[in-house]
Amino acid sequence: ARINGDESPDSKKPKKKFWKLLKRSNLLQKKIELDSFQEKLQKMEEKHMTEYYYHRLTPISIDDCFIKTSVVDEVPHINNHLIIMGRDLSNLYDLIRPLRAKYLGLIRYIVILYPNDIPSDIWNKIAVFQNILVVKGSSVEEGDIIRAGIFRAQNVVILADANAHERAVQLDSAT
């Protein structure tokens, strides 16, 4: 209500609240717009991982997954696991991720048999997945394959060396 053409103090309060709310919502909108495209993609990826895959909220250290003696000795209940071996681990994340899909139900152990230390960039990608074990050894040594639990494994995946073809071509051209 107006008194002598002026607004009453009571009528200004709702307008101030309205403008504060509008200003606050505008600031929130600007903050959302300031998020970079990569941040939005990262958030979408995290939501997707949480919704569809079994994974850890914080990555695990490789030392906590490293098998010093044998898989059967250190994880006695292991059975029907998957052994992954090979010389090139560059696509390991792409192999493991679908094996951790929630629609599969039960999570099987995955044992990685690798002759060297797993490169940190590869480990950082797969360290978010559960039930991953690492055995340092060669895929051509019978003792190392036994340490990886071959007699209790359900499947074995042998990864091809991505550079094998290039080396073969180089050897052919050298002769």
Short mmCIF file of C-alpha atoms in Angstrom, two decimals:
data_model
loop_
_atom_site.label_atom_id
_atom_site.label_comp_id
_atom_site.label_asym_id
_atom_site.label_seq_id
_atom_site.Cartn_x
_atom_site.Cartn_y
_atom_site.Cartn_z
CA ALA A 1 0.00 0.00 0.00
CA ARG A 2 1.20 3.49 -0.76
CA ILE A 3 1.18 6.36 1.66
CA ASN A 4 1.34 9.78 -0.04
CA GLY A 5 2.69 8.18 -3.24
CA ASP A 6 5.53 6.44 -1.40
CA GLU A 7 5.88 2.72 -0.86
CA SER A 8 5.44 1.51 2.67
CA PRO A 9 8.39 -0.22 4.34
CA ASP A 10 6.41 -3.48 4.35
CA SER A 11 6.13 -3.53 0.56
CA LYS A 12 9.93 -3.17 0.10
CA LYS A 13 10.76 -6.35 2.08
CA PRO A 14 9.24 -8.83 -0.41
CA LYS A 15 11.01 -7.05 -3.30
CA LYS A 16 14.37 -7.25 -1.48
CA LYS A 17 13.87 -10.95 -0.83
CA PHE A 18 12.88 -11.46 -4.46
CA TRP A 19 15.99 -9.63 -5.72
CA LYS A 20 18.27 -11.53 -3.29
CA LEU A 21 16.87 -14.83 -4.49
CA LEU A 22 17.20 -13.77 -8.11
CA LYS A 23 20.77 -12.58 -7.54
CA ARG A 24 21.68 -15.81 -5.72
CA SER A 25 20.20 -17.97 -8.47
CA ASN A 26 22.02 -15.89 -11.09
CA LEU A 27 25.32 -16.39 -9.24
CA LEU A 28 24.68 -20.12 -9.04
CA GLN A 29 23.95 -20.19 -12.76
CA LYS A 30 27.21 -18.36 -13.49
CA LYS A 31 29.11 -20.81 -11.28
CA ILE A 32 27.64 -23.69 -13.25
CA GLU A 33 28.66 -22.00 -16.49
CA LEU A 34 32.19 -21.50 -15.15
CA ASP A 35 32.66 -25.24 -14.66
CA SER A 36 34.83 -26.36 -17.50
CA PHE A 37 33.69 -28.88 -20.04
CA GLN A 38 36.25 -31.36 -18.67
CA GLU A 39 34.88 -31.03 -15.14
CA LYS A 40 31.38 -31.75 -16.41
CA LEU A 41 32.65 -34.79 -18.31
CA GLN A 42 34.53 -35.98 -15.23
CA LYS A 43 31.39 -35.69 -13.08
CA MET A 44 29.36 -37.56 -15.68
CA GLU A 45 32.00 -40.30 -15.86
CA GLU A 46 32.07 -40.65 -12.06
CA LYS A 47 28.28 -40.90 -11.95
CA HIS A 48 28.31 -43.49 -14.72
CA MET A 49 31.03 -45.54 -12.96
CA THR A 50 29.14 -45.47 -9.66
CA GLU A 51 25.89 -46.46 -11.29
CA TYR A 52 27.09 -49.27 -13.56
CA TYR A 53 30.44 -50.61 -12.27
CA TYR A 54 31.91 -52.05 -9.10
CA HIS A 55 34.77 -49.78 -8.16
CA ARG A 56 36.54 -48.20 -5.21
CA LEU A 57 35.94 -44.61 -4.21
CA THR A 58 39.67 -44.21 -3.60
CA PRO A 59 42.33 -46.03 -5.64
CA ILE A 60 44.27 -48.79 -3.92
CA SER A 61 48.04 -48.98 -3.72
CA ILE A 62 49.73 -51.58 -5.87
CA ASP A 63 51.57 -52.80 -2.75
CA ASP A 64 48.22 -53.84 -1.26
CA CYS A 65 47.47 -55.95 -4.36
CA PHE A 66 50.93 -57.45 -4.84
CA ILE A 67 51.27 -61.22 -4.33
CA LYS A 68 54.71 -62.11 -2.96
CA THR A 69 54.44 -65.91 -2.79
CA SER A 70 51.48 -67.44 -4.63
CA VAL A 71 47.85 -66.49 -5.13
CA VAL A 72 46.64 -69.74 -3.55
CA ASP A 73 48.77 -69.17 -0.42
CA GLU A 74 47.86 -65.51 0.07
CA VAL A 75 44.19 -65.67 -1.00
CA PRO A 76 43.19 -69.25 -0.11
CA HIS A 77 39.52 -68.85 -1.09
CA ILE A 78 40.35 -67.75 -4.64
CA ASN A 79 38.66 -69.86 -7.30
CA ASN A 80 37.45 -69.35 -10.88
CA HIS A 81 39.53 -66.21 -11.30
CA LEU A 82 40.83 -64.66 -14.50
CA ILE A 83 44.56 -64.48 -15.23
CA ILE A 84 45.77 -61.74 -17.55
CA MET A 85 49.31 -62.03 -18.90
CA GLY A 86 51.32 -60.48 -21.67
CA ARG A 87 53.90 -57.87 -22.51
CA ASP A 88 51.69 -54.91 -23.36
CA LEU A 89 49.28 -53.59 -20.73
CA SER A 90 48.36 -50.37 -22.53
CA ASN A 91 44.69 -51.40 -22.96
CA LEU A 92 44.31 -53.13 -19.60
CA TYR A 93 41.72 -50.64 -18.35
CA ASP A 94 39.55 -51.30 -21.40
CA LEU A 95 39.74 -55.02 -20.72
CA ILE A 96 38.99 -54.85 -16.98
CA ARG A 97 36.23 -52.24 -16.99
CA PRO A 98 33.52 -54.40 -18.63
CA LEU A 99 34.49 -57.25 -16.29
CA ARG A 100 33.47 -55.01 -13.36
CA ALA A 101 29.99 -54.22 -14.69
CA LYS A 102 27.30 -54.55 -12.02
CA TYR A 103 24.98 -56.52 -14.30
CA LEU A 104 27.46 -59.44 -14.18
CA GLY A 105 26.69 -59.90 -10.49
CA LEU A 106 29.54 -61.62 -8.66
CA ILE A 107 32.98 -60.03 -8.91
CA ARG A 108 35.69 -62.51 -9.87
CA TYR A 109 39.31 -61.92 -8.96
CA ILE A 110 41.61 -60.78 -11.73
CA VAL A 111 45.27 -61.77 -11.43
CA ILE A 112 47.74 -59.85 -13.56
CA LEU A 113 50.94 -61.76 -14.31
CA TYR A 114 53.55 -59.31 -15.57
CA PRO A 115 57.36 -59.57 -15.68
CA ASN A 116 58.06 -55.92 -14.75
CA ASP A 117 56.59 -53.31 -12.45
CA ILE A 118 53.25 -52.20 -13.82
CA PRO A 119 53.66 -48.65 -15.18
CA SER A 120 52.14 -46.08 -12.84
CA ASP A 121 49.90 -44.52 -15.51
CA ILE A 122 48.31 -47.92 -16.17
CA TRP A 123 48.04 -48.80 -12.47
CA ASN A 124 46.41 -45.45 -11.68
CA LYS A 125 43.63 -46.27 -14.14
CA ILE A 126 42.90 -49.79 -12.86
CA ALA A 127 43.49 -49.11 -9.14
CA VAL A 128 39.84 -48.08 -8.78
CA PHE A 129 38.64 -51.61 -9.48
CA GLN A 130 38.10 -54.21 -6.77
CA ASN A 131 39.70 -57.67 -6.49
CA ILE A 132 42.75 -57.03 -8.65
CA LEU A 133 45.91 -58.94 -7.74
CA VAL A 134 49.39 -58.61 -9.23
CA VAL A 135 51.99 -61.37 -9.54
CA LYS A 136 55.41 -60.38 -10.82
CA GLY A 137 56.60 -63.07 -13.18
CA SER A 138 56.89 -64.31 -16.70
CA SER A 139 54.13 -65.91 -18.74
CA VAL A 140 56.64 -68.41 -20.16
CA GLU A 141 57.83 -69.65 -16.75
CA GLU A 142 55.77 -72.56 -15.43
CA GLY A 143 56.50 -71.65 -11.79
CA ASP A 144 55.21 -68.10 -12.27
CA ILE A 145 52.03 -69.34 -13.94
CA ILE A 146 51.45 -71.72 -11.04
CA ARG A 147 52.04 -68.83 -8.58
CA ALA A 148 49.26 -66.95 -10.42
CA GLY A 149 46.88 -69.81 -9.60
CA ILE A 150 46.52 -71.43 -13.00
CA PHE A 151 45.04 -74.64 -11.56
CA ARG A 152 42.15 -72.73 -9.96
CA ALA A 153 41.65 -70.18 -12.75
CA GLN A 154 38.59 -70.22 -14.94
CA ASN A 155 40.04 -68.16 -17.81
CA VAL A 156 43.38 -66.91 -19.07
CA VAL A 157 43.79 -63.90 -21.34
CA ILE A 158 47.10 -63.46 -23.15
CA LEU A 159 47.63 -59.91 -24.34
CA ALA A 160 49.37 -59.40 -27.64
CA ASP A 161 52.32 -57.10 -27.88
CA ALA A 162 51.13 -53.97 -29.69
CA ASN A 163 54.59 -53.42 -31.17
CA ALA A 164 55.21 -57.02 -32.30
CA HIS A 165 54.13 -56.34 -35.89
CA GLU A 166 56.41 -53.29 -36.16
CA ARG A 167 59.38 -55.29 -34.84
CA ALA A 168 58.67 -58.11 -37.29
CA VAL A 169 58.61 -55.64 -40.18
CA GLN A 170 61.88 -54.11 -38.97
CA LEU A 171 63.51 -57.56 -38.74
CA ASP A 172 62.32 -58.42 -42.28
CA SER A 173 63.71 -55.18 -43.69
CA ALA A 174 67.04 -55.74 -41.93
CA THR A 175 67.57 -59.13 -43.57
#
